[in-house]
Short mmCIF file of C-alpha atoms in Angstrom, two decimals:
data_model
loop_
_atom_site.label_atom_id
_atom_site.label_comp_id
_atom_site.label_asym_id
_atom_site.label_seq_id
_atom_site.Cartn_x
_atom_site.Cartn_y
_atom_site.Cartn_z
CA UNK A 1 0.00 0.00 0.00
CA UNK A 2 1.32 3.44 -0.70
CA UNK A 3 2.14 5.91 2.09
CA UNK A 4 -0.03 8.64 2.45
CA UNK A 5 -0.06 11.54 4.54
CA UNK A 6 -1.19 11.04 8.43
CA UNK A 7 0.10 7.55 8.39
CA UNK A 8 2.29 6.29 10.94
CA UNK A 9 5.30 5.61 8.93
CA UNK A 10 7.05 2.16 8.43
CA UNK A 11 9.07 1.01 11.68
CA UNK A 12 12.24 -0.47 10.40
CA UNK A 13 16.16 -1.47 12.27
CA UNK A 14 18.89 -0.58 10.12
CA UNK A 15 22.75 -0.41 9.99
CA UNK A 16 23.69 3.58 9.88
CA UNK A 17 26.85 5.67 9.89
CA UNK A 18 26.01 6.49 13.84
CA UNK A 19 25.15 2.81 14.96
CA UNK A 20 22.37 0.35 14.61
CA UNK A 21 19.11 2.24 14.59
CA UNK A 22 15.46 1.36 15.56
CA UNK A 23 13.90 3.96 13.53
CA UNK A 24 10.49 5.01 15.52
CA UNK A 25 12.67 4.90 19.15
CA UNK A 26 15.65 7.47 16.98
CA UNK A 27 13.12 9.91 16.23
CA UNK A 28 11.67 9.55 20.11
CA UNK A 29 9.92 13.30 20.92
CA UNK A 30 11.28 15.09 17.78
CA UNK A 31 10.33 15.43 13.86
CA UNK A 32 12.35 13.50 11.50
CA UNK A 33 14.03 14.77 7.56
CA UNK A 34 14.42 11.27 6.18
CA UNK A 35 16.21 11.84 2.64
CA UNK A 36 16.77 9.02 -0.11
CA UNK A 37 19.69 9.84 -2.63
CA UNK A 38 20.65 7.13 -5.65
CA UNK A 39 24.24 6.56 -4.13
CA UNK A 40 27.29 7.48 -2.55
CA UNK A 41 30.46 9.13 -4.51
CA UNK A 42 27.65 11.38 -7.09
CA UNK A 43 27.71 14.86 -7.14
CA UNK A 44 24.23 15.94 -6.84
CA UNK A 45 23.63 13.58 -3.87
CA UNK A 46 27.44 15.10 -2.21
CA UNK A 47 26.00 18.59 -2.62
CA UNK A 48 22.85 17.64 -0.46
CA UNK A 49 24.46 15.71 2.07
CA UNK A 50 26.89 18.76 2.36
CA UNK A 51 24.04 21.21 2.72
CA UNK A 52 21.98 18.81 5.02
CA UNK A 53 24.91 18.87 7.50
CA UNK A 54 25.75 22.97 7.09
CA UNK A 55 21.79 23.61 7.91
CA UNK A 56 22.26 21.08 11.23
CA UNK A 57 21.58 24.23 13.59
CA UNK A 58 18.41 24.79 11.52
CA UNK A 59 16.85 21.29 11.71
CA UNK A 60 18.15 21.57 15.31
CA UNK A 61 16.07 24.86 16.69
CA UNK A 62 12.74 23.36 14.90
CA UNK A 63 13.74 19.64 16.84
CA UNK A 64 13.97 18.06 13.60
CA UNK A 65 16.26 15.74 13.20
CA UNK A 66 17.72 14.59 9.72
CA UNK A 67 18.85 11.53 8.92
CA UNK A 68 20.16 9.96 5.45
CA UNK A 69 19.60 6.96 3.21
CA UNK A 70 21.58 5.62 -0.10
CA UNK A 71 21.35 1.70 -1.27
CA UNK A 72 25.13 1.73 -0.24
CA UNK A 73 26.36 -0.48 2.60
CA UNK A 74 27.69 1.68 5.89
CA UNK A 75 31.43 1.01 4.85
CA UNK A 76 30.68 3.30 1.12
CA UNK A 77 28.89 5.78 3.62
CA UNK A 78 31.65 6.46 5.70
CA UNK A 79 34.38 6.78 2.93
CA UNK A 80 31.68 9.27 1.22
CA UNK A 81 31.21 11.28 4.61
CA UNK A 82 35.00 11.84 4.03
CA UNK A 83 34.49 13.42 0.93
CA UNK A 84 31.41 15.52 1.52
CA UNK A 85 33.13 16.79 4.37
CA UNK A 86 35.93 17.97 2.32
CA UNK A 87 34.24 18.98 -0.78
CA UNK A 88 31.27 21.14 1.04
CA UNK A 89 33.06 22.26 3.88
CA UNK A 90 31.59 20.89 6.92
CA UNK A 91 31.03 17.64 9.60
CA UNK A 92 28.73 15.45 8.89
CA UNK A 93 27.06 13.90 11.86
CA UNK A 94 23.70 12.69 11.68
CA UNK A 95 23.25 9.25 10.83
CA UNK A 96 23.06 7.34 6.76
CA UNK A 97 21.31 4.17 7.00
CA UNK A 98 22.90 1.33 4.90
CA UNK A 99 20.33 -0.28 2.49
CA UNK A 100 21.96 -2.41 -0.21
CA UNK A 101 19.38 -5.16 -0.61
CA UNK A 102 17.01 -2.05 -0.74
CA UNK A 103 14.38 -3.15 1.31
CA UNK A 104 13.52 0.04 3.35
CA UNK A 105 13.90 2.00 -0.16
CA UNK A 106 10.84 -0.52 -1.22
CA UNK A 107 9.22 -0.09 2.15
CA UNK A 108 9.06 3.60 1.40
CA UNK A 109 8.24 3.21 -2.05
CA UNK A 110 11.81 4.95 -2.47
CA UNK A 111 12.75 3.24 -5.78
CA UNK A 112 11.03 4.29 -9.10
CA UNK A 113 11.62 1.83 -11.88
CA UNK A 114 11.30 4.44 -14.31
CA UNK A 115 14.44 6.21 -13.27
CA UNK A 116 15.99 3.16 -11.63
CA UNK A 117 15.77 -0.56 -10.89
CA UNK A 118 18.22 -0.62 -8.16
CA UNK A 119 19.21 3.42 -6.68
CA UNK A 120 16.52 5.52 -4.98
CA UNK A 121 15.15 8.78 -6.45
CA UNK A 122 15.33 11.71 -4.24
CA UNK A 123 12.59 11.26 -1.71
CA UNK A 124 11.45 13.59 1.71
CA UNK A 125 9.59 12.28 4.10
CA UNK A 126 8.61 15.31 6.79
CA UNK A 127 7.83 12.62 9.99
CA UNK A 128 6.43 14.44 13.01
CA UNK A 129 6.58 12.93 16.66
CA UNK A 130 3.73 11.20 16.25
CA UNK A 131 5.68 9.47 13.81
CA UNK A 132 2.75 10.24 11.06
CA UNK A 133 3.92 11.50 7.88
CA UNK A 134 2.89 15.05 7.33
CA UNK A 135 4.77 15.93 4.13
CA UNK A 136 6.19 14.10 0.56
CA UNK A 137 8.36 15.33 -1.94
CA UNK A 138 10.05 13.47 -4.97
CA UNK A 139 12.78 14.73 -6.61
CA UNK A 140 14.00 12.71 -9.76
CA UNK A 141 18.24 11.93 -10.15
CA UNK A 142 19.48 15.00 -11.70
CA UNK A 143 17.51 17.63 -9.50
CA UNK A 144 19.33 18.51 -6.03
CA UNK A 145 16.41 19.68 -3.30
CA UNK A 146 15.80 22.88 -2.43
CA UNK A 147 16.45 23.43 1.40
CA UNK A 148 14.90 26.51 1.84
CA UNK A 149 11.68 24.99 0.88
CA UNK A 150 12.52 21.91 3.18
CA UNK A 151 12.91 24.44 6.26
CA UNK A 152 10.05 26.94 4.92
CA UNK A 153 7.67 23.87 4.80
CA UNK A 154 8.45 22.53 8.56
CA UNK A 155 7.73 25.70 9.49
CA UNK A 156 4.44 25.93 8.17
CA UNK A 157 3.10 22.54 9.29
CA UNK A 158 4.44 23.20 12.79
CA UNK A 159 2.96 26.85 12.75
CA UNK A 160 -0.14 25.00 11.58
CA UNK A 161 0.40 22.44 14.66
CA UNK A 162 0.74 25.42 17.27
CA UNK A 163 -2.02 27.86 15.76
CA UNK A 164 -4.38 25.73 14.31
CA UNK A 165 -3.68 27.92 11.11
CA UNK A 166 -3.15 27.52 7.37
CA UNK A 167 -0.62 29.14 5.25
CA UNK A 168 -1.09 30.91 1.84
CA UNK A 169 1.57 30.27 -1.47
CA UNK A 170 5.05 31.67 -0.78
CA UNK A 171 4.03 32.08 3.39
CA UNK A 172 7.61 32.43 5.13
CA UNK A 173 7.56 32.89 9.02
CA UNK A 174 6.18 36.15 10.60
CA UNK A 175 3.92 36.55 7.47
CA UNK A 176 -0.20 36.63 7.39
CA UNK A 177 -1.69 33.43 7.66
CA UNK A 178 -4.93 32.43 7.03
CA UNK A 179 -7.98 30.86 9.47
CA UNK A 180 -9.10 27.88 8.24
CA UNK A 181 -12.87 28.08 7.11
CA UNK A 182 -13.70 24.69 9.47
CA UNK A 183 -13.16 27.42 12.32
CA UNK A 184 -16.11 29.53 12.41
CA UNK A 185 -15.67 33.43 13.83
CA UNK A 186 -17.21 33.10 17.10
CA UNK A 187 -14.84 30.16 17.58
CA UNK A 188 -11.81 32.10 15.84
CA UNK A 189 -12.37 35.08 18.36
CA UNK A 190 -10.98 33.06 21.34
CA UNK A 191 -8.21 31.52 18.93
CA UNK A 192 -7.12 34.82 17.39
CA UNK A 193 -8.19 37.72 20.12
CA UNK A 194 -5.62 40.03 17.73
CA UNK A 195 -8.39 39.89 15.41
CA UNK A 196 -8.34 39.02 12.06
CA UNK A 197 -9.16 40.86 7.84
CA UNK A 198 -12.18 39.46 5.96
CA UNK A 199 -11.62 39.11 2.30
CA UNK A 200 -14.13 36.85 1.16
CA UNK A 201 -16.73 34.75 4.10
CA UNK A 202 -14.28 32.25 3.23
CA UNK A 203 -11.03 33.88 3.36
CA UNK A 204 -9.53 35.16 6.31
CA UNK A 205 -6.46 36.35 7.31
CA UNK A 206 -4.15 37.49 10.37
CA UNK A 207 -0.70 37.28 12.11
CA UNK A 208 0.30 34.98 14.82
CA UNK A 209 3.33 35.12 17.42
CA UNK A 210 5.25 32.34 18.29
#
C-alpha cells in the first residue's frame, strides 16, 4: 500500500553511519528529515548531504532531526562522509542508514523503476513525533532539493500544529496566515483575540506570534 499523509510511517532497524538504529525509538519526541539519494560518490547527492549537515543548527532549533539513506552499505557511507566533508566544507554527523538489498527503499516506495531498478530517487519524508507523515516530496536523479523549501515547509506545518492555522503560497515565518474556514468566527475570536481581515466569508487572514 502506498504511504499517504497522516500515516504512521514504516518502523524499520537498520545499519547507519552512527550505529544500529530502531527507527520510531531514533526519532523519540522530535520530527524527523528522512532523505533518499541514488548513491554514494555522485555529485548531486554530495552537494545535499553537504548542505543537510551545514543547515544542522536549523533542523536543530525546529527539533527536527535529519537523517540519510543511499542503497550503499555503511562502509561506502563512511568513505563518502570523508568526501562531503571535504568537498562542502563541513562535519557530517547525523546518521546514513545502509540499504543495499534495498528493502527500506521498497518499504518507502523509495525506488522508481522508471528512473531506476536498483538506486533511490530523491525522496522527503517530513515525519512528526507522532511518527505520522505530514509531508512528501520526490525529486527525480538529476535535480538537487531545495532546502529553503525543506525548512520553509516545517515551518508551516508546525505553525499550523501550534495555531491551528493555514498558510497561503510563498508564506515564510512572521507573514499573514490564514484561518481555516472549518473554524467559524465566534470560535476564531478566542483563537485569534488580535483579530483578524475578511476578504471573502471564506477567506480570512491574520498574524500569529510564536
Amino acid at each position: 500500500m502506498p504511504l499517504l499523509l497522516g500515516d504512521i510511517v514504516p518502523d524499520f532497524t537498520a545499519d547507519t553511519t552512527t550505529g544500529p538504529v530502531s527507527f520510531h525509538d531514533w526519532i523519540g519526541d522530535d520530527w524527523a528529515f528522512f532523505f533518499s539519494h541514488p548513491a554514494d560518490f555522485t555529485p548531486v547527492c554530495t552537494t545535499e548531504m553537504g548542505r543537510t549537515s551545514q543547515l544542522s543548527a536549523e533542523f536543530d532549533k525546529r527539533g527536527v532531526k535529519p537523517i540519510g539513506l543511499s542503497t550503499d552499505s555503511v562502509d561506502e557511507h563512511l568513505k563518502w562522509i570523508d568526501d562531503v566533508n571535504d568537498t562542502q566544507n563541513t562535519t557530517l554527523r547525523f546518521p546514513i542508514v545502509a540499504d543495499p538489498d534495498l528493502q527500506i527503499a521498497r518499504l518507502y516506495d523509495m525506488i522508481h523503476p522508471a528512473q531506476s531498478e536498483t538506486a533511490a530517487v530523491r525522496s522527503v519524508f517530513i515525519i512528526d513525533n507522532n511518527k505520522k507523515l505530514r509531508l512528501t516530496m520526490t525529486y527525480p536523479m538529476s535535480v538537487g532539493r531545495n532546502f529553503d523549501e525543506i525548512l520553509r515547509a516545517v515551518d508551516a506545518l508546525q505553525a499550523g500544529d501550534r495555531h491551528r492555522i493555514a498558510t497561503p503560497a510563498d508564506w515564510r515565518p512572521g507573514d499573514e496566515v490564514i484561518i481555516p474556514p472549518s473554524i467559524d468566527d465566534a470560535a476564531a475570536k478566542g483563537l485569534f483575540p488580535q483579530g483578524w481581515t475578511t476578504h471573502r466569508p471564506y477567506l480570512r487572514t491574520t498574524r500569529v506570534q510564536d
